[in-house]
Amino acid sequence: GAGVSQSPSNKVTEKGKDVELRCDPISGHTALYWYRQRLGQGLEFLIYFQGNSAPDKSGLPSDRFSAERTGESVSTLTIQRTQQEDSAVYLCASSRHLNTEAFFGQGTRLTVV
Amino acid sequence: DAKTTQPPSMDCAEGRAANLPCNHSTISGNEYVYWYRQIHSQGPQYIIHGLKNNETNEMASLIITEDRKSSTLILPHATLRDTAVYYCIVRVASTGTASKLTFGTGTRLQVTL
């Protein structure tokens, strides 16, 4: 597609439920990144994927967070047993190669009530 | 990746040049300087990057000092649509190393009439 696409754009969920967030990167981009941005805060790195290499999961805040990517296509970020502190905008980005400029999607706004 | 320091906020009159400074005194020889911006409620947008030479594209110019310890992003004719938070990031350029973009707090640029 023309840009990075994320779905849903908004998600409201009850505390304790699991959620899945989806990211469609730009076609041909081998690197994919997930970030979190709480209201009024900066971007926190969560995880990145590069081709078939093992992902860098160093930013995942707890074992309730996991992410998968199939090849060089779609990625899903899963949050289990959501907590109110998980409320944030979750941003996905992709880049053609490792260390080239990254293009961001519009994000998924997650609200845990 | 090296840490960057930016002023928290700046104002600029519409039509004037906006000069956004960034200090990165601990930058390494293999680290590039990247600039992104984030307009309210949108994902970050790539602007420009450079290693040691000055760079210019359709959006902005990047001036890097000879010792590479600081840089300035220049928006030559700021418009109201340039109101955003601008992030200066330094990032390892070589492949095979950690590639996550580490966002600081950035500079909030307010363009006024």
Tab-separated table of N, CA and C in Angstrom, chain A residues 33 35 37 42-43 45 48 56 58 91 98-102 104-106 109, chain B residues 34 36 38 42-44 46 49 91-94 96-101 103:
chain	number	residue	atom	x	y	z
A	33	TYR	N	8.605	-1.839	13.278
A	33	TYR	CA	8.785	-1.388	14.658
A	33	TYR	C	7.422	-1.133	15.302
A	35	TYR	N	5.858	1.031	18.680
A	35	TYR	CA	6.099	2.004	19.737
A	35	TYR	C	4.793	2.249	20.485
A	37	GLN	N	2.815	5.348	22.858
A	37	GLN	CA	2.848	6.755	23.265
A	37	GLN	C	1.668	7.043	24.174
A	42	GLY	N	6.339	10.999	25.369
A	42	GLY	CA	7.111	10.676	24.178
A	42	GLY	C	6.873	9.239	23.743
A	43	LEU	N	7.567	8.836	22.702
A	43	LEU	CA	7.417	7.487	22.155
A	43	LEU	C	8.310	6.508	22.902
A	45	PHE	N	9.883	2.757	22.734
A	45	PHE	CA	10.126	1.607	21.866
A	45	PHE	C	9.619	0.335	22.536
A	48	TYR	N	11.164	-4.540	17.635
A	48	TYR	CA	11.303	-4.421	16.189
A	48	TYR	C	11.673	-5.750	15.572
A	56	ASP	N	14.012	-7.839	18.259
A	56	ASP	CA	14.516	-7.150	19.448
A	56	ASP	C	13.315	-6.822	20.324
A	58	SER	N	13.417	-5.904	23.494
A	58	SER	CA	13.922	-5.298	24.724
A	58	SER	C	13.003	-4.232	25.319
A	91	LEU	N	1.896	2.793	17.992
A	91	LEU	CA	2.343	3.200	16.666
A	91	LEU	C	3.217	2.124	16.047
A	98	LEU	N	17.234	-2.230	7.560
A	98	LEU	CA	17.682	-1.828	8.880
A	98	LEU	C	18.384	-0.486	8.761
A	99	ASN	N	18.022	0.444	9.627
A	99	ASN	CA	18.685	1.741	9.731
A	99	ASN	C	18.388	2.729	8.614
A	100	THR	N	17.441	2.455	7.766
A	100	THR	CA	16.965	3.490	6.846
A	100	THR	C	15.760	4.187	7.478
A	101	GLU	N	15.320	5.286	6.854
A	101	GLU	CA	14.271	6.075	7.490
A	101	GLU	C	12.992	5.257	7.656
A	102	ALA	N	12.335	5.463	8.782
A	102	ALA	CA	11.130	4.725	9.115
A	102	ALA	C	9.897	5.565	8.824
A	104	PHE	N	5.842	5.923	9.687
A	104	PHE	CA	4.906	5.552	10.732
A	104	PHE	C	3.469	5.511	10.228
A	105	GLY	N	2.673	4.621	10.836
A	105	GLY	CA	1.238	4.640	10.643
A	105	GLY	C	0.601	5.676	11.549
A	106	GLN	N	-0.728	5.742	11.473
A	106	GLN	CA	-1.458	6.730	12.264
A	106	GLN	C	-1.732	6.255	13.686
A	109	ARG	N	-5.430	3.910	18.900
A	109	ARG	CA	-5.652	4.483	20.222
A	109	ARG	C	-6.378	3.450	21.062
B	34	TYR	N	19.167	12.120	12.698
B	34	TYR	CA	17.847	12.043	12.066
B	34	TYR	C	16.922	13.083	12.692
B	36	TYR	N	12.719	13.869	12.927
B	36	TYR	CA	11.324	13.515	12.700
B	36	TYR	C	10.459	14.610	13.323
B	38	GLN	N	6.200	15.286	14.763
B	38	GLN	CA	4.914	14.691	15.056
B	38	GLN	C	3.886	15.805	15.207
B	42	GLN	N	-1.071	12.626	15.072
B	42	GLN	CA	-0.595	11.840	13.940
B	42	GLN	C	0.655	11.061	14.327
B	43	GLY	N	1.024	10.087	13.492
B	43	GLY	CA	2.276	9.377	13.696
B	43	GLY	C	3.449	10.253	13.309
B	44	PRO	N	4.642	9.990	13.839
B	44	PRO	CA	5.822	10.769	13.474
B	44	PRO	C	6.100	10.690	11.981
B	46	TYR	N	9.112	11.343	9.021
B	46	TYR	CA	10.525	11.533	8.731
B	46	TYR	C	10.730	12.859	8.004
B	49	HIS	N	17.909	13.344	7.253
B	49	HIS	CA	18.992	12.827	8.068
B	49	HIS	C	20.329	13.126	7.401
B	91	ARG	N	21.563	7.854	15.582
B	91	ARG	CA	21.292	6.447	15.360
B	91	ARG	C	22.457	5.778	14.654
B	92	VAL	N	22.807	4.582	15.153
B	92	VAL	CA	23.881	3.826	14.539
B	92	VAL	C	23.524	3.499	13.108
B	93	ALA	N	24.486	3.623	12.213
B	93	ALA	CA	24.222	3.452	10.789
B	93	ALA	C	24.544	2.062	10.283
B	94	SER	N	25.409	1.329	10.957
B	94	SER	CA	25.858	0.065	10.383
B	94	SER	C	24.810	-1.015	10.570
B	96	GLY	N	23.301	-4.794	11.258
B	96	GLY	CA	23.579	-5.833	12.235
B	96	GLY	C	23.594	-5.344	13.662
B	97	THR	N	23.331	-4.084	13.881
B	97	THR	CA	23.304	-3.588	15.255
B	97	THR	C	21.920	-3.072	15.580
B	98	ALA	N	21.703	-2.849	16.852
B	98	ALA	CA	20.382	-2.396	17.306
B	98	ALA	C	19.965	-1.152	16.555
B	99	SER	N	18.755	-1.146	16.063
B	99	SER	CA	18.316	-0.119	15.139
B	99	SER	C	17.137	0.693	15.621
B	100	LYS	N	16.736	0.514	16.865
B	100	LYS	CA	15.532	1.215	17.249
B	100	LYS	C	15.792	2.717	17.306
B	101	LEU	N	14.825	3.485	16.858
B	101	LEU	CA	14.868	4.938	17.003
B	101	LEU	C	14.499	5.268	18.431
B	103	PHE	N	13.358	8.079	20.785
B	103	PHE	CA	12.797	9.428	20.779
B	103	PHE	C	12.961	10.066	22.147
